[in-house]
Short mmCIF file of N, CA and C in Angstrom, two decimals:
data_model
loop_
_atom_site.label_atom_id
_atom_site.label_comp_id
_atom_site.label_asym_id
_atom_site.label_seq_id
_atom_site.Cartn_x
_atom_site.Cartn_y
_atom_site.Cartn_z
N MET A 902 11.82 10.60 -1.18
CA MET A 902 11.87 9.16 -1.06
C MET A 902 13.09 8.61 -1.79
N SER A 903 13.51 7.45 -1.37
CA SER A 903 14.67 6.83 -1.99
C SER A 903 14.37 6.46 -3.43
N GLN A 904 15.36 6.62 -4.30
CA GLN A 904 15.16 6.32 -5.71
C GLN A 904 15.02 4.83 -5.98
N ASP A 905 15.42 3.99 -5.04
CA ASP A 905 15.33 2.55 -5.28
C ASP A 905 14.05 1.94 -4.71
N THR A 906 13.06 2.78 -4.45
CA THR A 906 11.76 2.28 -4.00
C THR A 906 10.68 2.78 -4.95
N ASN A 907 9.49 2.25 -4.77
CA ASN A 907 8.34 2.65 -5.58
C ASN A 907 7.42 3.63 -4.87
N PHE A 908 7.86 4.19 -3.73
CA PHE A 908 7.02 5.16 -3.02
C PHE A 908 6.74 6.36 -3.91
N LYS A 909 5.53 6.91 -3.79
CA LYS A 909 5.09 8.06 -4.59
C LYS A 909 4.42 9.06 -3.66
N ASP A 910 4.35 10.29 -4.07
CA ASP A 910 3.71 11.32 -3.25
C ASP A 910 2.24 11.51 -3.57
N THR A 911 1.61 10.48 -4.10
CA THR A 911 0.17 10.51 -4.37
C THR A 911 -0.44 9.18 -3.97
N PRO A 912 -1.66 9.19 -3.43
CA PRO A 912 -2.31 7.93 -3.10
C PRO A 912 -2.89 7.26 -4.35
N LEU A 913 -3.24 6.01 -4.21
CA LEU A 913 -3.86 5.24 -5.28
C LEU A 913 -5.33 5.06 -4.95
N LYS A 914 -6.22 5.44 -5.87
CA LYS A 914 -7.64 5.16 -5.68
C LYS A 914 -7.86 3.72 -6.12
N ALA A 915 -8.21 2.87 -5.18
CA ALA A 915 -8.34 1.44 -5.44
C ALA A 915 -9.77 0.98 -5.20
N SER A 916 -10.24 0.10 -6.05
CA SER A 916 -11.53 -0.56 -5.86
C SER A 916 -11.25 -1.87 -5.13
N LEU A 917 -11.57 -1.89 -3.84
CA LEU A 917 -11.30 -3.06 -3.00
C LEU A 917 -12.54 -3.93 -2.92
N LYS A 918 -12.33 -5.21 -2.96
CA LYS A 918 -13.44 -6.17 -3.02
C LYS A 918 -13.54 -6.99 -1.74
N VAL A 919 -14.77 -7.22 -1.31
CA VAL A 919 -15.03 -8.07 -0.16
C VAL A 919 -14.54 -9.48 -0.47
N ASP A 920 -14.17 -10.23 0.55
CA ASP A 920 -13.69 -11.61 0.43
C ASP A 920 -12.36 -11.72 -0.33
N THR A 921 -11.62 -10.62 -0.42
CA THR A 921 -10.30 -10.63 -1.03
C THR A 921 -9.28 -10.28 0.05
N LYS A 922 -8.21 -11.05 0.10
CA LYS A 922 -7.14 -10.77 1.06
C LYS A 922 -6.09 -9.91 0.37
N TYR A 923 -5.77 -8.78 0.99
CA TYR A 923 -4.78 -7.86 0.45
C TYR A 923 -3.56 -7.83 1.37
N ALA A 924 -2.42 -7.53 0.78
CA ALA A 924 -1.18 -7.36 1.54
C ALA A 924 -0.53 -6.06 1.06
N TYR A 925 -0.48 -5.07 1.94
CA TYR A 925 0.08 -3.76 1.61
C TYR A 925 1.60 -3.81 1.79
N CYS A 926 2.33 -3.38 0.77
CA CYS A 926 3.79 -3.38 0.78
C CYS A 926 4.33 -2.31 1.72
N THR A 927 5.21 -2.67 2.64
CA THR A 927 5.84 -1.69 3.53
C THR A 927 7.30 -1.43 3.18
N CYS A 928 7.89 -2.27 2.32
CA CYS A 928 9.30 -2.07 1.97
C CYS A 928 9.47 -1.12 0.79
N GLY A 929 8.40 -0.94 0.00
CA GLY A 929 8.44 -0.03 -1.13
C GLY A 929 9.12 -0.58 -2.38
N LYS A 930 9.47 -1.85 -2.37
CA LYS A 930 10.22 -2.39 -3.50
C LYS A 930 9.42 -3.38 -4.35
N SER A 931 8.17 -3.57 -4.01
CA SER A 931 7.32 -4.50 -4.75
C SER A 931 7.09 -4.04 -6.18
N ASP A 932 7.12 -4.95 -7.12
CA ASP A 932 6.76 -4.64 -8.51
C ASP A 932 5.25 -4.44 -8.65
N LYS A 933 4.48 -4.83 -7.63
CA LYS A 933 3.03 -4.66 -7.62
C LYS A 933 2.61 -3.54 -6.66
N PHE A 934 3.56 -2.69 -6.29
CA PHE A 934 3.33 -1.63 -5.31
C PHE A 934 2.08 -0.84 -5.63
N PRO A 935 1.20 -0.56 -4.66
CA PRO A 935 1.41 -0.64 -3.22
C PRO A 935 1.07 -1.99 -2.60
N TYR A 936 0.87 -2.99 -3.43
CA TYR A 936 0.59 -4.32 -2.91
C TYR A 936 1.86 -5.15 -2.87
N CYS A 937 1.94 -6.05 -1.93
CA CYS A 937 3.13 -6.87 -1.70
C CYS A 937 3.29 -7.96 -2.76
N ASP A 938 4.52 -8.18 -3.19
CA ASP A 938 4.82 -9.29 -4.10
C ASP A 938 5.87 -10.24 -3.49
N GLY A 939 6.19 -10.05 -2.21
CA GLY A 939 7.14 -10.91 -1.52
C GLY A 939 8.57 -10.41 -1.51
N THR A 940 8.84 -9.26 -2.12
CA THR A 940 10.20 -8.72 -2.17
C THR A 940 10.77 -8.49 -0.77
N HIS A 941 9.92 -8.22 0.22
CA HIS A 941 10.39 -7.97 1.59
C HIS A 941 11.19 -9.15 2.14
N ARG A 942 10.97 -10.32 1.61
CA ARG A 942 11.72 -11.48 2.09
C ARG A 942 13.21 -11.30 1.89
N GLU A 943 13.59 -10.57 0.85
CA GLU A 943 14.99 -10.28 0.58
C GLU A 943 15.44 -8.99 1.25
N GLU A 944 14.51 -8.05 1.43
CA GLU A 944 14.83 -6.71 1.90
C GLU A 944 14.54 -6.49 3.38
N GLY A 945 13.73 -7.33 3.99
CA GLY A 945 13.29 -7.11 5.36
C GLY A 945 11.93 -6.44 5.38
N GLY A 946 11.29 -6.43 6.52
CA GLY A 946 9.97 -5.83 6.65
C GLY A 946 8.87 -6.87 6.50
N GLN A 947 7.67 -6.43 6.81
CA GLN A 947 6.50 -7.29 6.73
C GLN A 947 5.36 -6.53 6.09
N PRO A 948 4.57 -7.18 5.25
CA PRO A 948 3.41 -6.50 4.68
C PRO A 948 2.32 -6.33 5.74
N ILE A 949 1.42 -5.42 5.48
CA ILE A 949 0.23 -5.24 6.32
C ILE A 949 -0.90 -5.95 5.61
N LYS A 950 -1.40 -7.01 6.22
CA LYS A 950 -2.48 -7.79 5.62
C LYS A 950 -3.81 -7.18 6.03
N PHE A 951 -4.74 -7.07 5.06
CA PHE A 951 -6.03 -6.49 5.37
C PHE A 951 -7.11 -7.01 4.43
N THR A 952 -8.35 -6.86 4.87
CA THR A 952 -9.54 -7.18 4.07
C THR A 952 -10.52 -6.02 4.26
N VAL A 953 -11.56 -5.99 3.48
CA VAL A 953 -12.62 -5.00 3.64
C VAL A 953 -13.93 -5.73 3.87
N LYS A 954 -14.87 -5.06 4.57
CA LYS A 954 -16.14 -5.69 4.91
C LYS A 954 -17.17 -5.62 3.80
N GLY A 955 -16.90 -4.78 2.82
CA GLY A 955 -17.79 -4.64 1.68
C GLY A 955 -17.03 -4.03 0.51
N ASN A 956 -17.52 -4.23 -0.69
CA ASN A 956 -16.86 -3.62 -1.86
C ASN A 956 -16.81 -2.12 -1.65
N THR A 957 -15.63 -1.51 -1.85
CA THR A 957 -15.47 -0.09 -1.60
C THR A 957 -14.32 0.48 -2.42
N ASP A 958 -14.40 1.76 -2.69
CA ASP A 958 -13.27 2.49 -3.25
C ASP A 958 -12.55 3.14 -2.07
N ALA A 959 -11.23 3.10 -2.09
CA ALA A 959 -10.45 3.67 -1.00
C ALA A 959 -9.16 4.26 -1.55
N TRP A 960 -8.62 5.24 -0.84
CA TRP A 960 -7.33 5.82 -1.19
C TRP A 960 -6.27 5.04 -0.42
N VAL A 961 -5.40 4.35 -1.16
CA VAL A 961 -4.34 3.52 -0.57
C VAL A 961 -3.04 4.34 -0.56
N CYS A 962 -2.37 4.34 0.57
CA CYS A 962 -1.12 5.10 0.74
C CYS A 962 -0.04 4.57 -0.21
N GLN A 963 0.63 5.49 -0.88
CA GLN A 963 1.79 5.12 -1.69
C GLN A 963 3.05 5.86 -1.25
N CYS A 964 2.93 6.75 -0.24
CA CYS A 964 4.11 7.51 0.19
C CYS A 964 4.85 6.82 1.33
N GLY A 965 4.18 5.90 2.03
CA GLY A 965 4.80 5.20 3.14
C GLY A 965 4.78 5.97 4.45
N LYS A 966 4.16 7.16 4.48
CA LYS A 966 4.17 8.02 5.67
C LYS A 966 2.88 7.98 6.47
N SER A 967 1.83 7.39 5.92
CA SER A 967 0.52 7.42 6.55
C SER A 967 0.53 6.75 7.93
N GLY A 968 -0.18 7.35 8.85
CA GLY A 968 -0.39 6.74 10.16
C GLY A 968 -1.57 5.78 10.15
N ARG A 969 -2.22 5.65 9.01
CA ARG A 969 -3.40 4.76 8.86
C ARG A 969 -3.17 3.70 7.81
N LYS A 970 -1.94 3.31 7.55
CA LYS A 970 -1.65 2.32 6.50
C LYS A 970 -2.56 1.12 6.66
N PRO A 971 -3.11 0.61 5.60
CA PRO A 971 -2.75 0.83 4.22
C PRO A 971 -3.43 2.05 3.59
N TYR A 972 -4.24 2.78 4.36
CA TYR A 972 -5.01 3.87 3.79
C TYR A 972 -4.27 5.21 3.90
N CYS A 973 -4.53 6.08 2.97
CA CYS A 973 -3.93 7.41 2.95
C CYS A 973 -4.55 8.27 4.05
N ASP A 974 -3.71 9.05 4.75
CA ASP A 974 -4.21 10.02 5.72
C ASP A 974 -3.77 11.44 5.37
N GLY A 975 -3.25 11.64 4.16
CA GLY A 975 -2.82 12.95 3.71
C GLY A 975 -1.40 13.32 4.08
N SER A 976 -0.65 12.39 4.69
CA SER A 976 0.72 12.68 5.11
C SER A 976 1.63 13.06 3.95
N HIS A 977 1.33 12.60 2.75
CA HIS A 977 2.16 12.93 1.59
C HIS A 977 2.16 14.42 1.29
N GLN A 978 1.20 15.15 1.82
CA GLN A 978 1.09 16.59 1.57
C GLN A 978 1.92 17.41 2.56
N GLN A 979 2.48 16.78 3.56
CA GLN A 979 3.23 17.51 4.59
C GLN A 979 4.71 17.50 4.32
#
């Protein structure tokens, strides 16, 4: 991964809450990575907005390679 991004080769185990709006960072430059902080406005790209139907723990992608973003699909291992 590029040194000027926050992408990592490990997912984040996140406790996601119902009735909370999340925005997954796709540019990799957010200071709140893997969540969006608006940096894409300067860099380009769009966040992936998502919610969950119930409180849950989930593995959130931090490598940027997942085909199931915002969730990890194991692509970081390939």
